[in-house]
PDB file of C-alpha atoms in Angstrom:
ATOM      1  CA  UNK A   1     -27.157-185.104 100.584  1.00 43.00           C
ATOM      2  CA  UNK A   2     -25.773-188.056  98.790  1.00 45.00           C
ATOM      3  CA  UNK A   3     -24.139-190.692 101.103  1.00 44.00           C
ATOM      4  CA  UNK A   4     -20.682-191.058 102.055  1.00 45.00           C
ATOM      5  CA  UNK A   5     -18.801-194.124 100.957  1.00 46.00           C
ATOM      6  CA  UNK A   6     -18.531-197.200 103.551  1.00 45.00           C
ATOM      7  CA  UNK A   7     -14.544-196.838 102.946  1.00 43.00           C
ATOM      8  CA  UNK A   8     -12.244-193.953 102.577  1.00 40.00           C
ATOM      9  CA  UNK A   9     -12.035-192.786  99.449  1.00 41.00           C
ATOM     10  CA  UNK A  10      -9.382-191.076  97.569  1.00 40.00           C
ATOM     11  CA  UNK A  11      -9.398-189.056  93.642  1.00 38.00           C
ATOM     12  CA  UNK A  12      -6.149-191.356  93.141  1.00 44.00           C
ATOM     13  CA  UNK A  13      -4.602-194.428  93.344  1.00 42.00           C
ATOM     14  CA  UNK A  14      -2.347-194.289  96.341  1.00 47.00           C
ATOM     15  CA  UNK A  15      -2.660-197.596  97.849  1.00 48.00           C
ATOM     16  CA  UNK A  16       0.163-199.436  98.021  1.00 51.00           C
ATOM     17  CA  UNK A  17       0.950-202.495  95.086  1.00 54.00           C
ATOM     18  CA  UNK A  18      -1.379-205.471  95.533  1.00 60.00           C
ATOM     19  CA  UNK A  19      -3.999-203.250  97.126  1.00 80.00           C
ATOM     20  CA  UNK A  20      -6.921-200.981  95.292  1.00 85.00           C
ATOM     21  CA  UNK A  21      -8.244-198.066  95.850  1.00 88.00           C
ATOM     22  CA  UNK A  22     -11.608-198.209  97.039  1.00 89.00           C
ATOM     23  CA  UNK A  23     -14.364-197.331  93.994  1.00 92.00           C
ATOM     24  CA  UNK A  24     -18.213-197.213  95.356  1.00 90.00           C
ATOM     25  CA  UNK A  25     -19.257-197.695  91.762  1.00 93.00           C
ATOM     26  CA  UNK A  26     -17.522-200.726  91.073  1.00 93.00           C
ATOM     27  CA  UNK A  27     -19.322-202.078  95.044  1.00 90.00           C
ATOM     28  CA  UNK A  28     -22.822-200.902  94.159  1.00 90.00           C
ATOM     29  CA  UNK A  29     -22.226-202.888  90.613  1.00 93.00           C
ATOM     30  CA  UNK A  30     -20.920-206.037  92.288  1.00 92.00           C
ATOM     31  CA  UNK A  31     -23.635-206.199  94.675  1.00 90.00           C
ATOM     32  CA  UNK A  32     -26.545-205.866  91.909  1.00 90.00           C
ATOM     33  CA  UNK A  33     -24.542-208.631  90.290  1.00 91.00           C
ATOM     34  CA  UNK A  34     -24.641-210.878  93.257  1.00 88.00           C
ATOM     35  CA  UNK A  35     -27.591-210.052  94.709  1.00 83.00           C
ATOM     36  CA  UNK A  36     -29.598-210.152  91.200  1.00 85.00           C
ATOM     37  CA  UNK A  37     -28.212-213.733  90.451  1.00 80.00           C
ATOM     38  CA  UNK A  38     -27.561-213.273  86.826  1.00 84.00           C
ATOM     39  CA  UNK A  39     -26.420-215.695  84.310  1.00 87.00           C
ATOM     40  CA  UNK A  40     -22.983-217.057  83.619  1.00 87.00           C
ATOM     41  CA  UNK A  41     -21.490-214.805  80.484  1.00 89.00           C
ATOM     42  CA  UNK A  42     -18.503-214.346  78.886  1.00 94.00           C
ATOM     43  CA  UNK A  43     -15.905-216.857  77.212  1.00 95.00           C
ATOM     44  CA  UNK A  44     -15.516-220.291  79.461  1.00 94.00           C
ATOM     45  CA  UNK A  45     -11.970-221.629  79.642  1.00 93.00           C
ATOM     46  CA  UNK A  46     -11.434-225.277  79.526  1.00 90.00           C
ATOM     47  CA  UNK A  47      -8.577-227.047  80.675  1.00 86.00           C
ATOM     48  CA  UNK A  48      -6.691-230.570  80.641  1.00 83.00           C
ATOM     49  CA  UNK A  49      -8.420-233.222  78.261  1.00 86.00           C
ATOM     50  CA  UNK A  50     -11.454-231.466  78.196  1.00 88.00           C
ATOM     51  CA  UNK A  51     -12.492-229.635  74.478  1.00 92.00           C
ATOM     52  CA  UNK A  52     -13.759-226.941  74.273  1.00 93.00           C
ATOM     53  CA  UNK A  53     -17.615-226.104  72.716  1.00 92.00           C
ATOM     54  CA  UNK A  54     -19.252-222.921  71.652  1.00 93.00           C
ATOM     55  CA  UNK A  55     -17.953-219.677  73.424  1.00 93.00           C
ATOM     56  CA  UNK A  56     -15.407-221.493  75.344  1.00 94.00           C
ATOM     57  CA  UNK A  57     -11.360-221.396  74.873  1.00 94.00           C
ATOM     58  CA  UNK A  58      -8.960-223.782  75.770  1.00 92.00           C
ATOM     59  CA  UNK A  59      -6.245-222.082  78.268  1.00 91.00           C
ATOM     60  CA  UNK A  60      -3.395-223.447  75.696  1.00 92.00           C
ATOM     61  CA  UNK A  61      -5.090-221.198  72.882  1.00 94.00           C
ATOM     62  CA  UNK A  62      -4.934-218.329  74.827  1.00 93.00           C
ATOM     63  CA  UNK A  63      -1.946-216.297  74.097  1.00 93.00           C
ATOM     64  CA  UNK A  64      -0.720-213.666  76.952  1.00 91.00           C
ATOM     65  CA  UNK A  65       0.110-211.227  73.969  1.00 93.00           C
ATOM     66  CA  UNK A  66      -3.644-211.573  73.451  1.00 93.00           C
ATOM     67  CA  UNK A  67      -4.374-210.200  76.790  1.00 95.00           C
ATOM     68  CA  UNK A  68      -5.096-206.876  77.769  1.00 95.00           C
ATOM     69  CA  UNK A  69      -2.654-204.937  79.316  1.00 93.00           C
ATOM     70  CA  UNK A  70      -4.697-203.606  82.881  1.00 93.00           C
ATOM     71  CA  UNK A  71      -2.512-201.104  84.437  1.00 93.00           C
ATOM     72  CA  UNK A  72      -3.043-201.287  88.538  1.00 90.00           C
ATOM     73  CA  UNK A  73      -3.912-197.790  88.764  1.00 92.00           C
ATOM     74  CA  UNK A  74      -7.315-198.824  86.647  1.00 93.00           C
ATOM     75  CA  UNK A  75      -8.339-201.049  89.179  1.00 94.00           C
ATOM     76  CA  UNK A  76     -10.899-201.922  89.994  1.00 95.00           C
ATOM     77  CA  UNK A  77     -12.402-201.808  86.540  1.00 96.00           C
ATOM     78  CA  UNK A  78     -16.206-201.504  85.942  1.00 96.00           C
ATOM     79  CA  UNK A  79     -17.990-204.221  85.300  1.00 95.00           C
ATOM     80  CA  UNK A  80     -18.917-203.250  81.676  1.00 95.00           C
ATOM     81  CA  UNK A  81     -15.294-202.965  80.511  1.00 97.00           C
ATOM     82  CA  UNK A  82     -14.580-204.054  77.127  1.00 97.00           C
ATOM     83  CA  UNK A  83     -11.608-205.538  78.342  1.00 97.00           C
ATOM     84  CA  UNK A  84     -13.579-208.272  80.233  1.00 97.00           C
ATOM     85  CA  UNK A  85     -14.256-211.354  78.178  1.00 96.00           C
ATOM     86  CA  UNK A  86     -13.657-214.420  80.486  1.00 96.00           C
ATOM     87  CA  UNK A  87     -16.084-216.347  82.655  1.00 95.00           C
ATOM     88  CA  UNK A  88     -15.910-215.925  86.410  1.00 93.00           C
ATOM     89  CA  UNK A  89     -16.971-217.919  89.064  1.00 91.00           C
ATOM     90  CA  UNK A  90     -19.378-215.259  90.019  1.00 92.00           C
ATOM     91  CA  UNK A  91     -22.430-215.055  87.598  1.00 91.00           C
ATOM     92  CA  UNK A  92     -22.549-212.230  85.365  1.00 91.00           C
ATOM     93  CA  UNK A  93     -19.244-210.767  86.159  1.00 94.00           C
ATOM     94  CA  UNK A  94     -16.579-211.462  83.363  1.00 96.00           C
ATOM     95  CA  UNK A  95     -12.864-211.296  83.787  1.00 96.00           C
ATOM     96  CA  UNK A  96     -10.416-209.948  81.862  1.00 96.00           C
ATOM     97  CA  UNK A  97      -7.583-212.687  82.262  1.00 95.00           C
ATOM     98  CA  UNK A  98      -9.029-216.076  82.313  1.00 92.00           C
ATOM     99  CA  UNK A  99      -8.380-216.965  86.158  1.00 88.00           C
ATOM    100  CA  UNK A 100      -7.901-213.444  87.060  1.00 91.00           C
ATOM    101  CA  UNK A 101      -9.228-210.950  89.834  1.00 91.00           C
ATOM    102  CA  UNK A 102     -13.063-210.040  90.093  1.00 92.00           C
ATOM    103  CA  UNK A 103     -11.809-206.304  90.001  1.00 94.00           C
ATOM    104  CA  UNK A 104      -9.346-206.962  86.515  1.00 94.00           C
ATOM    105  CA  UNK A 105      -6.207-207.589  85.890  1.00 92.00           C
ATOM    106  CA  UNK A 106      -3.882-211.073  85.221  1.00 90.00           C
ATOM    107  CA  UNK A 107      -4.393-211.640  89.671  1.00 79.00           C
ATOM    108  CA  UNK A 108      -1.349-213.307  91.478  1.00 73.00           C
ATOM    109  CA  UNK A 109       2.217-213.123  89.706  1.00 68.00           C
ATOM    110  CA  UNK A 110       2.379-216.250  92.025  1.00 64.00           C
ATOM    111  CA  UNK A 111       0.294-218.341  90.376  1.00 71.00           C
ATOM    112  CA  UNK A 112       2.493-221.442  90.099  1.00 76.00           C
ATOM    113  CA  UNK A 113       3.158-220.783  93.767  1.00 82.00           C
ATOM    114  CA  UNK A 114       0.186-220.528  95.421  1.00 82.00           C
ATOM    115  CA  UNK A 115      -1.357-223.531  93.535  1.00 83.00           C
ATOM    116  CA  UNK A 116       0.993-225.571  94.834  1.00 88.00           C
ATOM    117  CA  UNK A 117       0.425-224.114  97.982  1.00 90.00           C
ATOM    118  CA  UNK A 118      -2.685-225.187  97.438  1.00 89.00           C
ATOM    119  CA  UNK A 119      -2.327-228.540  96.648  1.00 90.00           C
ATOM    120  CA  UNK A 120       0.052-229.384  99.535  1.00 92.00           C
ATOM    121  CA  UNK A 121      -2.357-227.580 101.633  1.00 92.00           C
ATOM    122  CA  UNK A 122      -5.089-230.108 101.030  1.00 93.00           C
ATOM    123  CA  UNK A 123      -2.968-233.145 100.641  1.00 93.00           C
ATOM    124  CA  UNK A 124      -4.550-233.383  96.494  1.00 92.00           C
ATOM    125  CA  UNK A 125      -3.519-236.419  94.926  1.00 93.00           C
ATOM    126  CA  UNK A 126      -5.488-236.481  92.392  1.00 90.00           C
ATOM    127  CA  UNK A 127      -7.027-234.053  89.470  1.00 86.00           C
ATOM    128  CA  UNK A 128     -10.591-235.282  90.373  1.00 88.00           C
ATOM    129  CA  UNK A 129      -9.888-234.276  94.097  1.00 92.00           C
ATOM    130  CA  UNK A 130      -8.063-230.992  92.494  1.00 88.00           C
ATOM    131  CA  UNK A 131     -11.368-230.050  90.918  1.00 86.00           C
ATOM    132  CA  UNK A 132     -13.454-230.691  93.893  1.00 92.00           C
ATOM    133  CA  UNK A 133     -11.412-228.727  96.196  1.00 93.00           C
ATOM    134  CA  UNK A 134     -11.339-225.980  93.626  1.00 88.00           C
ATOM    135  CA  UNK A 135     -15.102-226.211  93.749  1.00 89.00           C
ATOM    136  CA  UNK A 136     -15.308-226.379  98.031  1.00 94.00           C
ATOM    137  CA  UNK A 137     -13.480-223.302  97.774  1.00 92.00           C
ATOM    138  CA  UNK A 138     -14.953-221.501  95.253  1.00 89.00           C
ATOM    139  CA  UNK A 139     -18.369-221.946  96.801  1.00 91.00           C
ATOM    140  CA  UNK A 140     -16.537-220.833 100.307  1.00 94.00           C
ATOM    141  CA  UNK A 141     -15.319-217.494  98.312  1.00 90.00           C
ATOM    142  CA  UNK A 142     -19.028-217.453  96.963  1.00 89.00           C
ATOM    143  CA  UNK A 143     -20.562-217.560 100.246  1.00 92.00           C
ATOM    144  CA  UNK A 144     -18.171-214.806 101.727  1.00 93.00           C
ATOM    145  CA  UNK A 145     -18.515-212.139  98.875  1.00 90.00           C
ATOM    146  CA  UNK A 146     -22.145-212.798  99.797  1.00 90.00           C
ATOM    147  CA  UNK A 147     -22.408-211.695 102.847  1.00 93.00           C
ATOM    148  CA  UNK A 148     -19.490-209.188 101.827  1.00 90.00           C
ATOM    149  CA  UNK A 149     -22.442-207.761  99.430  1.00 89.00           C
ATOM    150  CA  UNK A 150     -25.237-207.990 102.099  1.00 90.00           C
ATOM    151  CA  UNK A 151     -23.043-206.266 104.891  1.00 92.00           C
ATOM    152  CA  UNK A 152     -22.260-203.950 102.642  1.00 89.00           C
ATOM    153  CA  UNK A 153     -26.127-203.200 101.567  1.00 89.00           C
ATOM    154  CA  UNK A 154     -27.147-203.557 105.327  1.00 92.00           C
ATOM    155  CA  UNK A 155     -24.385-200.690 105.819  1.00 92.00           C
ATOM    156  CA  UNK A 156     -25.841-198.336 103.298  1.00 90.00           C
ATOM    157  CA  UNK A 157     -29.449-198.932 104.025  1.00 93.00           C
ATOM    158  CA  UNK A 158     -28.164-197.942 107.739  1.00 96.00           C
ATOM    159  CA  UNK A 159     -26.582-194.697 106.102  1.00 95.00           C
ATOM    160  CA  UNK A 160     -29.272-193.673 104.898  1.00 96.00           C
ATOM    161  CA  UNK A 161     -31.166-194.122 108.061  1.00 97.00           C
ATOM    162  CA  UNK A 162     -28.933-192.113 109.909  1.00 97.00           C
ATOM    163  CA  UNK A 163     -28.756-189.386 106.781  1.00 97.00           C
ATOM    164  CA  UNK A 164     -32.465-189.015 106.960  1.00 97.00           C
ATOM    165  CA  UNK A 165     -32.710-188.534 110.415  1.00 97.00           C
ATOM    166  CA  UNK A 166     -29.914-185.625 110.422  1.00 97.00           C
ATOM    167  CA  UNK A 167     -32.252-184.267 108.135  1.00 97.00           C
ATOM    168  CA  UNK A 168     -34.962-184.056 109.952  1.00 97.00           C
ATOM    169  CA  UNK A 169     -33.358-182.900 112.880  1.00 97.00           C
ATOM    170  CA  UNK A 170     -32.079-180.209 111.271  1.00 97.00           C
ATOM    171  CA  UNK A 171     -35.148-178.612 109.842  1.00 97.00           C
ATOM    172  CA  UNK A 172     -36.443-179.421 113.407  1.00 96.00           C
ATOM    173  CA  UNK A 173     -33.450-177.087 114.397  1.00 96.00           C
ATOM    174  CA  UNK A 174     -34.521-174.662 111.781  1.00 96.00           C
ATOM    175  CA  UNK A 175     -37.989-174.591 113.120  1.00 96.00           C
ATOM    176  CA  UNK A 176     -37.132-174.050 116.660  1.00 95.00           C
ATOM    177  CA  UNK A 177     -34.682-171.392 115.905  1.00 95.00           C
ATOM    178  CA  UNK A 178     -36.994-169.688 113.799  1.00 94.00           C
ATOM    179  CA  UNK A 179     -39.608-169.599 116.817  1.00 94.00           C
ATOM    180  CA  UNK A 180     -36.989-168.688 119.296  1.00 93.00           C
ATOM    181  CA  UNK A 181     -36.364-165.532 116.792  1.00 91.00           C
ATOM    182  CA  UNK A 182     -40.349-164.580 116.209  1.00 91.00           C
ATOM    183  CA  UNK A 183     -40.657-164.850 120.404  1.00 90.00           C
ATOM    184  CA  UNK A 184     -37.865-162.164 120.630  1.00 88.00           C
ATOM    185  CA  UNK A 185     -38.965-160.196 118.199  1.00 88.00           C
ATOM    186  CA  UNK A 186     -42.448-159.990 119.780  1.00 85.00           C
ATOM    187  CA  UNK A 187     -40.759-159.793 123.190  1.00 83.00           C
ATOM    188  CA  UNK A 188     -39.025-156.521 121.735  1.00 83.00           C
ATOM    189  CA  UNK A 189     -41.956-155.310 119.925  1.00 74.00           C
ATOM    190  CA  UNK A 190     -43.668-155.221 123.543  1.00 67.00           C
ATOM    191  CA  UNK A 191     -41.322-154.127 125.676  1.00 59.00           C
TER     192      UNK A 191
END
């Protein structure tokens, strides 16, 4: 009996804008990832002064026309997509929009927004303190897909647990019915 998924799960995309559908695939895939701790890979993005080097981009040579087009019904997209090319922060998983979501797609169409949400949240004042926030919170988002990954892992291994005992007390079901049948039948065979 193969296990049912941690989350409801539906043969279409119904979830409302903003929110996707829930793909076991695409969880299995992201915990190996994690838990595996694979190399950084796909196409870095640079930004500000800095040039870039070999397989890196700078953000202002990256045209949006360039982009793939990821319609939200697609999401999430496996991890092996062509379409993914850009570096994430998580190690082995690539992006297909250079700051975009670990699941595909372009990510927030508040972008401008929410950094500057950002940087009035933390009182930022300058770009060094920019990039160390970005890094505090990055390794914050790290931590939490983490243990995301490990709940989720802790969740199937319990699963299967329970799966495997159903199991067996269903042949033990089997057995005793089958004994309760033989004891009539002998019962009958006597009287």
């Amino acid at each position: 009996m193969a296990p049912a998924p941690l989350t409801p799960q539906e043969d279409t995309n119904d979830a409302p804008k903003g929110e996707l559908r829930y793909d076991e695939t695409f969880e299995r895939d992201l915990a190996r990832v994690v838990g595996n701790r694979l190399p950084a890979d796909g196409i870095r993005v640079v930004y500000g002064e800095e040039k870039p080097g070999d397989n890196e981009v700078h953000i202002m040579n990256v045209r949006p026309q360039d982009l793939p087009d990821v319609p939200h019904e697609e999401l999430p997209l496996p991890l092996d997509d062509p379409r993914r090319k850009f570096r994430s922060p998580v190690p082995g998983v690539k992006l297909t929009h250079p700051g975009g979501l670990l699941e595909g797609g372009p990510g927030s169409d508040h972008d401008a927004e929410d950094a500057q949400k950002f940087i009035d949240h933390f009182q930022i004042r300058s770009n060094e303190e920019l990039r160390q926030r970005i890094s505090e919170q990055t390794d914050i988002a790290m931590e939490e897909l983490k243990n995301r990954v490990n709940a989720r892992q802790a969740a199937v291994e319990n699963n299967e647990k329970v799966d495997n005992e159903l199991a067996q007390r269903e042949m033990e079901v089997k057995i005793l019915q089958k004994m309760k049948d033989k004891a009539k039948e002998k019962k009958r065979g006597t009287a």
